[in-house]
């Protein structure tokens, strides 16, 4: 049966978002050229949009895209004499084996996170190449202009070519030197999967699962690095609670209202064990502290049992590692449950200048203003949050609150 064009387009978009990183990684390995790899990936998407409505969606759409990308790459190389040396390599490569895929994606991450690039460029390029983020999505994640992100990506690609940076996973001290960038990328990948900033889906579970899978691979490479294990713990604990975050209609369920019996107790135990393992290395860091906060939420048998005082203490420790406006906003939320909404609102208002374009700043203000009996100001803040928000489930939640 051939699906409707609209349904097919939606399927192509979903499959492409899931497969783009795998395709790009395999093509960069085979071609050694970021721009050419991205061109081939885009051509494969166009081919799917043209073919699938007529012939039906293939049983293995990812494999179809990989085969199409390989054929398209060979066609391009045959027509351009500059790529003759790469043609023989590509014709001998099947680009399909799972072990190769794991190696490809790790190589691509570590290549993008080379210390010759600025950390901002490392993260932007990796999110684009490995996770398939659009420039707009990356800009939203960093609260910067799209043009800034586009320039970072272009310069990073040029630097990789000009400096002849090898496409490989490094070893020894070189491996450790790239760790911060790699973990930043995996963290942002997971966050986008766990609660998307885009309008296509509330949660991109495939992206969150990919981020956890890649983090596990890094943990195998570097088993004695506490922050790698801490990040794995953070992801595991958050995913353990994900089944309760949305109801059957896809509406968001906030933490106070979640059915905790739907949380995955086995995954929570796994996350706790990972956190204990990281803690035993006696080198606390950003991801371990966030995992410890997630652990306190996961351990609480009810909303009323949440240890907000300890969560505020952990946020204070986190600020010692990364003093960012978003961390301060999250701390203020925890503080509101411990010291009251008036104290928390004062701290939130201090962030108005730096977080004016961040929807969660405005939605947090709205909640606190409601608690303080300021419905008019709360409504104004909630409308601003809605203007800035793209995630469909978050938008629906804001709209419901505006109607109430």
Short mmCIF file of C-alpha atoms in Angstrom, two decimals:
data_model
loop_
_atom_site.label_atom_id
_atom_site.label_comp_id
_atom_site.label_asym_id
_atom_site.label_seq_id
_atom_site.Cartn_x
_atom_site.Cartn_y
_atom_site.Cartn_z
CA UNK A 1 0.00 0.00 0.00
CA UNK A 2 1.30 3.42 -0.94
CA UNK A 3 0.86 5.97 1.86
CA UNK A 4 -0.46 9.47 1.33
CA UNK A 5 2.03 12.16 0.39
CA UNK A 6 1.63 13.93 3.74
CA UNK A 7 2.15 10.72 5.70
CA UNK A 8 5.15 9.83 3.55
CA UNK A 9 6.74 13.25 4.00
CA UNK A 10 6.34 12.90 7.76
CA UNK A 11 7.90 9.43 7.67
CA UNK A 12 10.80 10.64 5.54
CA UNK A 13 11.41 13.50 7.97
CA UNK A 14 11.35 11.16 10.98
CA UNK A 15 13.62 8.57 9.35
CA UNK A 16 15.98 11.21 8.07
CA UNK A 17 16.38 12.80 11.49
CA UNK A 18 17.22 9.39 12.91
CA UNK A 19 19.59 8.33 10.12
CA UNK A 20 21.32 11.59 9.16
CA UNK A 21 24.16 11.19 11.65
CA UNK A 22 24.82 7.59 10.63
CA UNK A 23 24.84 8.52 6.94
CA UNK A 24 27.11 11.52 7.46
CA UNK A 25 29.57 9.58 9.62
CA UNK A 26 29.84 6.75 7.09
CA UNK A 27 30.28 9.19 4.20
CA UNK A 28 32.90 11.30 5.98
CA UNK A 29 34.85 8.11 6.62
CA UNK A 30 34.61 7.12 2.98
CA UNK A 31 35.03 10.56 1.41
CA UNK A 32 37.04 12.55 3.93
CA UNK A 33 35.01 15.62 2.98
CA UNK A 34 32.33 17.18 5.20
CA UNK A 35 30.70 19.31 2.52
CA UNK A 36 30.51 16.49 0.00
CA UNK A 37 29.12 14.14 2.64
CA UNK A 38 26.38 16.63 3.57
CA UNK A 39 25.54 17.17 -0.11
CA UNK A 40 25.12 13.42 -0.63
CA UNK A 41 22.97 13.08 2.51
CA UNK A 42 20.67 15.87 1.32
CA UNK A 43 20.44 14.29 -2.14
CA UNK A 44 19.40 11.02 -0.52
CA UNK A 45 16.61 12.79 1.33
CA UNK A 46 15.37 14.35 -1.91
CA UNK A 47 15.43 10.91 -3.54
CA UNK A 48 13.33 9.49 -0.70
CA UNK A 49 10.80 12.31 -1.00
CA UNK A 50 10.52 11.64 -4.74
CA UNK A 51 10.48 7.83 -4.62
CA UNK A 52 8.62 6.72 -1.50
CA UNK A 53 5.25 8.34 -2.33
CA UNK A 54 5.22 6.38 -5.61
CA UNK A 55 6.76 3.06 -4.58
CA UNK A 56 5.88 2.93 -0.89
CA UNK A 57 8.08 3.21 2.17
CA UNK A 58 10.75 0.47 2.13
CA UNK A 59 10.84 -2.15 4.89
CA UNK A 60 14.27 -0.89 5.96
CA UNK A 61 14.25 2.85 5.20
CA UNK A 62 17.63 3.43 6.86
CA UNK A 63 19.29 0.81 4.67
CA UNK A 64 17.57 2.30 1.60
CA UNK A 65 18.98 5.74 2.42
CA UNK A 66 22.47 4.30 3.00
CA UNK A 67 22.44 2.48 -0.35
CA UNK A 68 21.11 5.55 -2.15
CA UNK A 69 23.75 7.76 -0.52
CA UNK A 70 26.54 5.40 -1.55
CA UNK A 71 25.32 5.32 -5.17
CA UNK A 72 24.92 9.08 -5.26
CA UNK A 73 28.43 9.56 -3.87
CA UNK A 74 29.90 7.23 -6.50
CA UNK A 75 28.08 9.17 -9.25
CA UNK A 76 29.53 12.47 -8.00
CA UNK A 77 33.05 11.08 -7.69
CA UNK A 78 33.00 9.59 -11.17
CA UNK A 79 32.12 12.97 -12.68
CA UNK A 80 34.78 14.96 -10.81
CA UNK A 81 38.46 14.23 -11.41
CA UNK A 82 39.40 15.77 -8.06
CA UNK A 83 37.80 12.81 -6.30
CA UNK A 84 39.30 9.93 -8.29
CA UNK A 85 41.41 8.79 -5.33
CA UNK A 86 38.32 8.63 -3.12
CA UNK A 87 36.25 6.73 -5.66
CA UNK A 88 38.21 3.50 -5.28
CA UNK A 89 37.87 3.68 -1.50
CA UNK A 90 34.13 4.23 -1.67
CA UNK A 91 33.56 1.43 -4.19
CA UNK A 92 35.28 -0.99 -1.79
CA UNK A 93 33.26 0.22 1.23
CA UNK A 94 29.87 -1.28 2.07
CA UNK A 95 29.06 1.47 4.65
CA UNK A 96 26.59 -0.85 6.36
CA UNK A 97 28.09 -2.91 9.21
CA UNK A 98 27.08 -2.09 12.79
CA UNK A 99 30.64 -2.18 14.20
CA UNK A 100 31.75 0.18 11.45
CA UNK A 101 28.83 2.47 12.25
CA UNK A 102 29.86 2.68 15.89
CA UNK A 103 33.46 3.41 14.90
CA UNK A 104 32.33 5.93 12.27
CA UNK A 105 30.25 7.97 14.66
CA UNK A 106 32.89 7.98 17.37
CA UNK A 107 35.54 9.00 14.83
CA UNK A 108 33.32 11.80 13.59
CA UNK A 109 32.65 13.08 17.12
CA UNK A 110 36.33 13.08 18.05
CA UNK A 111 37.31 14.67 14.73
CA UNK A 112 34.79 17.47 15.23
CA UNK A 113 36.04 17.97 18.81
CA UNK A 114 39.68 18.51 17.85
CA UNK A 115 41.34 21.12 20.14
CA UNK A 116 42.36 23.17 17.09
CA UNK A 117 38.70 24.24 16.96
CA UNK A 118 37.04 26.49 19.50
CA UNK A 119 34.67 24.67 21.84
CA UNK A 120 31.71 26.54 20.34
CA UNK A 121 32.76 25.38 16.86
CA UNK A 122 33.34 21.81 18.07
CA UNK A 123 29.84 21.52 19.47
CA UNK A 124 28.12 23.24 16.54
CA UNK A 125 29.86 21.09 13.92
CA UNK A 126 29.28 17.85 15.80
CA UNK A 127 25.60 18.54 16.40
CA UNK A 128 25.22 19.29 12.70
CA UNK A 129 27.21 16.31 11.41
CA UNK A 130 26.50 13.59 13.99
CA UNK A 131 23.04 14.48 15.28
CA UNK A 132 21.59 16.07 12.15
CA UNK A 133 20.65 19.31 13.92
CA UNK A 134 19.62 22.23 11.75
CA UNK A 135 21.39 25.56 12.13
CA UNK A 136 18.24 26.94 13.75
CA UNK A 137 18.15 24.13 16.33
CA UNK A 138 21.79 24.67 17.26
CA UNK A 139 21.22 28.42 17.55
CA UNK A 140 18.26 27.78 19.84
CA UNK A 141 20.31 25.44 22.04
CA UNK A 142 23.00 28.10 22.52
CA UNK A 143 20.70 31.14 22.57
CA UNK A 144 22.71 32.75 19.74
CA UNK A 145 21.94 33.96 16.22
CA UNK A 146 21.64 31.45 13.36
CA UNK A 147 24.22 33.41 11.35
CA UNK A 148 26.72 32.96 14.18
CA UNK A 149 26.21 29.20 14.18
CA UNK A 150 26.49 29.00 10.39
CA UNK A 151 29.81 30.87 10.49
CA UNK A 152 31.14 28.57 13.21
CA UNK A 153 30.31 25.49 11.15
CA UNK A 154 31.87 26.84 7.95
CA UNK A 155 35.05 27.89 9.74
CA UNK A 156 35.30 24.56 11.57
CA UNK A 157 35.06 22.58 8.33
CA UNK A 158 37.70 24.79 6.73
CA UNK A 159 40.00 24.38 9.73
CA UNK A 160 39.72 20.58 9.58
CA UNK A 161 40.75 20.64 5.92
CA UNK A 162 43.49 23.27 6.28
CA UNK A 163 45.03 21.62 9.37
CA UNK A 164 44.68 18.14 7.85
CA UNK A 165 42.99 16.90 11.02
CA UNK A 166 42.77 13.09 10.86
CA UNK A 167 39.44 11.27 10.97
CA UNK A 168 40.07 8.96 13.92
CA UNK A 169 39.58 8.34 17.62
CA UNK A 170 42.78 9.59 19.31
CA UNK A 171 44.70 7.82 22.06
CA UNK A 172 46.41 8.69 25.34
CA UNK A 173 46.54 12.31 26.44
CA UNK A 174 45.11 13.40 23.09
CA UNK A 175 41.95 11.46 23.92
CA UNK A 176 41.61 13.20 27.30
CA UNK A 177 42.17 16.62 25.70
CA UNK A 178 39.04 16.20 23.60
CA UNK A 179 36.83 14.79 26.33
CA UNK A 180 35.14 18.03 27.42
CA UNK A 181 34.00 18.80 23.89
CA UNK A 182 32.76 15.27 23.28
CA UNK A 183 30.76 15.20 26.51
CA UNK A 184 29.26 18.63 25.77
CA UNK A 185 28.03 17.38 22.42
CA UNK A 186 26.57 14.18 23.85
CA UNK A 187 24.88 16.15 26.63
CA UNK A 188 23.26 18.55 24.16
CA UNK A 189 22.22 15.67 21.90
CA UNK A 190 20.51 14.00 24.83
CA UNK A 191 18.79 17.19 25.96
CA UNK A 192 17.39 17.81 22.48
CA UNK A 193 16.11 14.24 22.38
CA UNK A 194 14.68 14.35 25.90
CA UNK A 195 12.76 17.60 25.32
CA UNK A 196 13.06 18.95 21.81
CA UNK A 197 13.34 22.66 21.14
CA UNK A 198 11.86 22.19 17.67
CA UNK A 199 8.25 22.03 16.49
CA UNK A 200 8.35 18.52 15.01
CA UNK A 201 8.11 16.42 18.17
CA UNK A 202 7.87 16.82 21.94
CA UNK A 203 10.53 14.17 22.55
CA UNK A 204 12.97 12.62 20.07
CA UNK A 205 13.58 9.32 21.82
CA UNK A 206 15.81 8.07 19.01
CA UNK A 207 18.19 10.99 19.58
CA UNK A 208 18.20 10.54 23.36
CA UNK A 209 18.87 6.82 22.97
CA UNK A 210 21.65 7.52 20.46
CA UNK A 211 23.29 9.96 22.86
CA UNK A 212 23.21 7.36 25.64
CA UNK A 213 24.55 4.67 23.30
CA UNK A 214 27.44 6.89 22.18
CA UNK A 215 28.18 7.84 25.79
CA UNK A 216 28.44 4.15 26.63
CA UNK A 217 30.95 3.74 23.80
CA UNK A 218 33.02 6.62 25.17
CA UNK A 219 32.80 5.03 28.64
CA UNK A 220 34.30 1.84 27.23
CA UNK A 221 37.17 3.88 25.80
CA UNK A 222 37.66 5.82 29.04
CA UNK A 223 36.28 3.71 31.93
CA UNK A 224 38.23 5.64 34.58
CA UNK A 225 36.87 9.09 33.67
CA UNK A 226 34.25 10.00 36.32
CA UNK A 227 32.48 12.61 34.20
CA UNK A 228 31.87 10.08 31.41
CA UNK A 229 30.26 7.73 33.92
CA UNK A 230 28.42 10.67 35.49
CA UNK A 231 26.93 11.66 32.15
CA UNK A 232 25.87 8.07 31.52
CA UNK A 233 24.20 8.06 34.96
CA UNK A 234 22.40 11.34 34.22
CA UNK A 235 21.02 10.08 30.92
CA UNK A 236 20.00 6.73 32.40
CA UNK A 237 18.14 8.30 35.33
CA UNK A 238 16.30 10.79 33.13
CA UNK A 239 15.25 8.17 30.58
CA UNK A 240 14.08 5.93 33.43
CA UNK A 241 11.35 8.49 34.20
CA UNK A 242 10.45 9.31 30.59
CA UNK A 243 7.42 7.01 30.27
CA UNK A 244 5.46 9.15 32.74
CA UNK A 245 6.27 12.50 31.12
CA UNK A 246 3.45 12.40 28.55
CA UNK A 247 -0.11 11.07 28.74
CA UNK A 248 -1.85 8.92 26.12
CA UNK A 249 -2.81 12.02 24.14
CA UNK A 250 0.79 13.22 24.06
CA UNK A 251 0.17 15.99 26.58
CA UNK A 252 3.01 16.86 28.94
CA UNK A 253 2.69 15.69 32.54
CA UNK A 254 4.75 17.76 34.95
CA UNK A 255 6.77 16.09 37.69
CA UNK A 256 4.31 16.75 40.56
CA UNK A 257 1.54 14.96 38.63
CA UNK A 258 3.49 12.02 37.21
CA UNK A 259 2.49 8.43 37.97
CA UNK A 260 5.71 7.25 39.56
CA UNK A 261 4.70 3.61 39.17
CA UNK A 262 5.47 4.11 35.47
CA UNK A 263 9.09 4.95 36.19
CA UNK A 264 11.55 2.21 35.26
CA UNK A 265 12.87 0.98 38.62
CA UNK A 266 15.52 -1.23 36.99
CA UNK A 267 16.92 1.69 34.98
CA UNK A 268 16.85 3.87 38.10
CA UNK A 269 18.90 1.25 39.94
CA UNK A 270 21.34 1.15 37.01
CA UNK A 271 21.65 4.93 37.08
CA UNK A 272 22.24 4.94 40.83
CA UNK A 273 24.96 2.31 40.46
CA UNK A 274 26.66 4.39 37.77
CA UNK A 275 26.49 7.47 39.99
CA UNK A 276 28.02 5.54 42.90
CA UNK A 277 30.78 4.32 40.60
CA UNK A 278 31.53 7.86 39.42
CA UNK A 279 31.45 9.17 42.99
CA UNK A 280 33.97 6.55 44.10
CA UNK A 281 36.53 8.23 41.82
CA UNK A 282 36.40 11.33 44.07
CA UNK A 283 36.43 13.91 41.28
CA UNK A 284 32.95 15.51 41.22
CA UNK A 285 32.03 17.45 38.11
CA UNK A 286 29.18 18.99 36.17
CA UNK A 287 27.53 15.80 34.96
CA UNK A 288 27.88 13.93 38.25
CA UNK A 289 26.22 16.80 40.11
CA UNK A 290 23.34 16.90 37.63
CA UNK A 291 23.03 13.13 37.94
CA UNK A 292 22.89 13.51 41.73
CA UNK A 293 20.00 15.97 41.34
CA UNK A 294 18.23 13.53 39.01
CA UNK A 295 18.87 10.78 41.58
CA UNK A 296 17.12 12.76 44.33
CA UNK A 297 14.07 13.16 42.09
CA UNK A 298 14.19 9.46 41.18
CA UNK A 299 14.46 8.35 44.82
CA UNK A 300 11.53 10.45 46.04
CA UNK A 301 8.47 8.22 46.50
CA UNK A 302 6.21 11.22 45.98
CA UNK A 303 6.45 14.90 45.11
CA UNK A 304 6.12 15.77 48.80
CA UNK A 305 9.09 13.53 49.65
CA UNK A 306 11.49 15.46 47.39
CA UNK A 307 14.54 16.71 49.29
CA UNK A 308 14.55 20.27 47.95
CA UNK A 309 17.13 21.50 50.44
CA UNK A 310 19.67 18.96 49.20
CA UNK A 311 18.80 19.78 45.59
CA UNK A 312 19.55 23.47 46.25
CA UNK A 313 22.86 22.44 47.86
CA UNK A 314 23.74 20.43 44.75
CA UNK A 315 22.84 23.37 42.49
CA UNK A 316 25.15 25.56 44.57
CA UNK A 317 27.93 23.04 43.99
CA UNK A 318 27.08 22.93 40.28
CA UNK A 319 27.39 26.71 40.07
CA UNK A 320 30.95 26.29 41.28
CA UNK A 321 31.67 24.31 38.10
CA UNK A 322 29.46 26.09 35.58
CA UNK A 323 27.93 29.43 36.57
CA UNK A 324 25.40 29.78 33.76
CA UNK A 325 22.05 31.62 33.67
CA UNK A 326 20.18 28.37 32.95
CA UNK A 327 21.70 26.65 35.99
CA UNK A 328 20.72 29.67 38.10
CA UNK A 329 17.18 29.47 36.73
CA UNK A 330 16.94 25.79 37.61
CA UNK A 331 18.29 26.51 41.08
CA UNK A 332 15.61 29.18 41.54
CA UNK A 333 12.91 26.62 40.73
CA UNK A 334 14.28 24.31 43.41
CA UNK A 335 14.60 27.25 45.81
CA UNK A 336 10.92 28.11 45.35
CA UNK A 337 9.97 24.75 46.88
CA UNK A 338 12.36 25.24 49.77
CA UNK A 339 12.35 28.99 50.55
CA UNK A 340 9.14 30.09 48.87
CA UNK A 341 8.11 31.77 45.59
CA UNK A 342 8.97 35.34 46.63
CA UNK A 343 12.64 34.56 47.25
CA UNK A 344 12.81 32.52 44.04
CA UNK A 345 11.17 35.23 41.94
CA UNK A 346 13.79 37.74 43.03
CA UNK A 347 16.53 35.44 41.73
CA UNK A 348 14.63 34.74 38.50
CA UNK A 349 14.10 38.45 37.84
CA UNK A 350 17.86 38.99 38.13
CA UNK A 351 18.21 36.82 35.00
CA UNK A 352 15.79 38.85 32.87
CA UNK A 353 18.42 40.47 30.67
CA UNK A 354 20.37 37.33 29.77
CA UNK A 355 17.38 34.98 29.44
CA UNK A 356 14.81 37.26 27.79
CA UNK A 357 14.76 35.01 24.71
CA UNK A 358 14.42 31.75 26.66
CA UNK A 359 10.86 30.49 26.99
CA UNK A 360 11.47 28.59 30.24
CA UNK A 361 12.52 31.83 31.92
CA UNK A 362 9.10 33.31 31.19
CA UNK A 363 7.14 30.16 32.05
CA UNK A 364 9.02 29.90 35.36
CA UNK A 365 8.18 33.53 36.15
CA UNK A 366 4.54 32.81 35.32
CA UNK A 367 4.37 29.92 37.78
CA UNK A 368 5.95 31.97 40.56
CA UNK A 369 3.70 34.97 39.87
CA UNK A 370 0.65 32.70 40.03
CA UNK A 371 1.78 31.44 43.42
CA UNK A 372 2.18 35.04 44.61
CA UNK A 373 -1.35 36.00 43.53
CA UNK A 374 -0.36 38.03 40.46
CA UNK A 375 -2.53 36.48 37.70
CA UNK A 376 -2.27 39.42 35.26
CA UNK A 377 1.53 39.46 35.34
CA UNK A 378 1.59 35.66 35.21
CA UNK A 379 -0.58 35.66 32.10
CA UNK A 380 1.68 38.20 30.43
CA UNK A 381 4.77 36.08 31.18
CA UNK A 382 3.04 32.93 29.96
CA UNK A 383 2.10 34.59 26.66
CA UNK A 384 5.73 35.58 26.17
CA UNK A 385 6.79 32.00 26.87
CA UNK A 386 4.32 30.77 24.26
CA UNK A 387 5.68 33.22 21.69
CA UNK A 388 9.18 31.79 22.18
CA UNK A 389 8.30 28.09 22.50
CA UNK A 390 8.22 25.63 19.58
CA UNK A 391 7.91 22.25 21.32
CA UNK A 392 4.32 21.08 20.66
CA UNK A 393 3.74 19.54 24.10
CA UNK A 394 5.12 22.57 25.91
CA UNK A 395 3.01 24.87 23.74
CA UNK A 396 -0.10 22.83 24.50
CA UNK A 397 0.63 23.03 28.23
CA UNK A 398 1.08 26.80 28.07
CA UNK A 399 -2.13 27.18 26.05
CA UNK A 400 -4.08 25.09 28.57
CA UNK A 401 -2.82 27.26 31.41
CA UNK A 402 -3.71 30.43 29.52
CA UNK A 403 -7.26 29.13 29.04
CA UNK A 404 -7.70 28.20 32.70
#
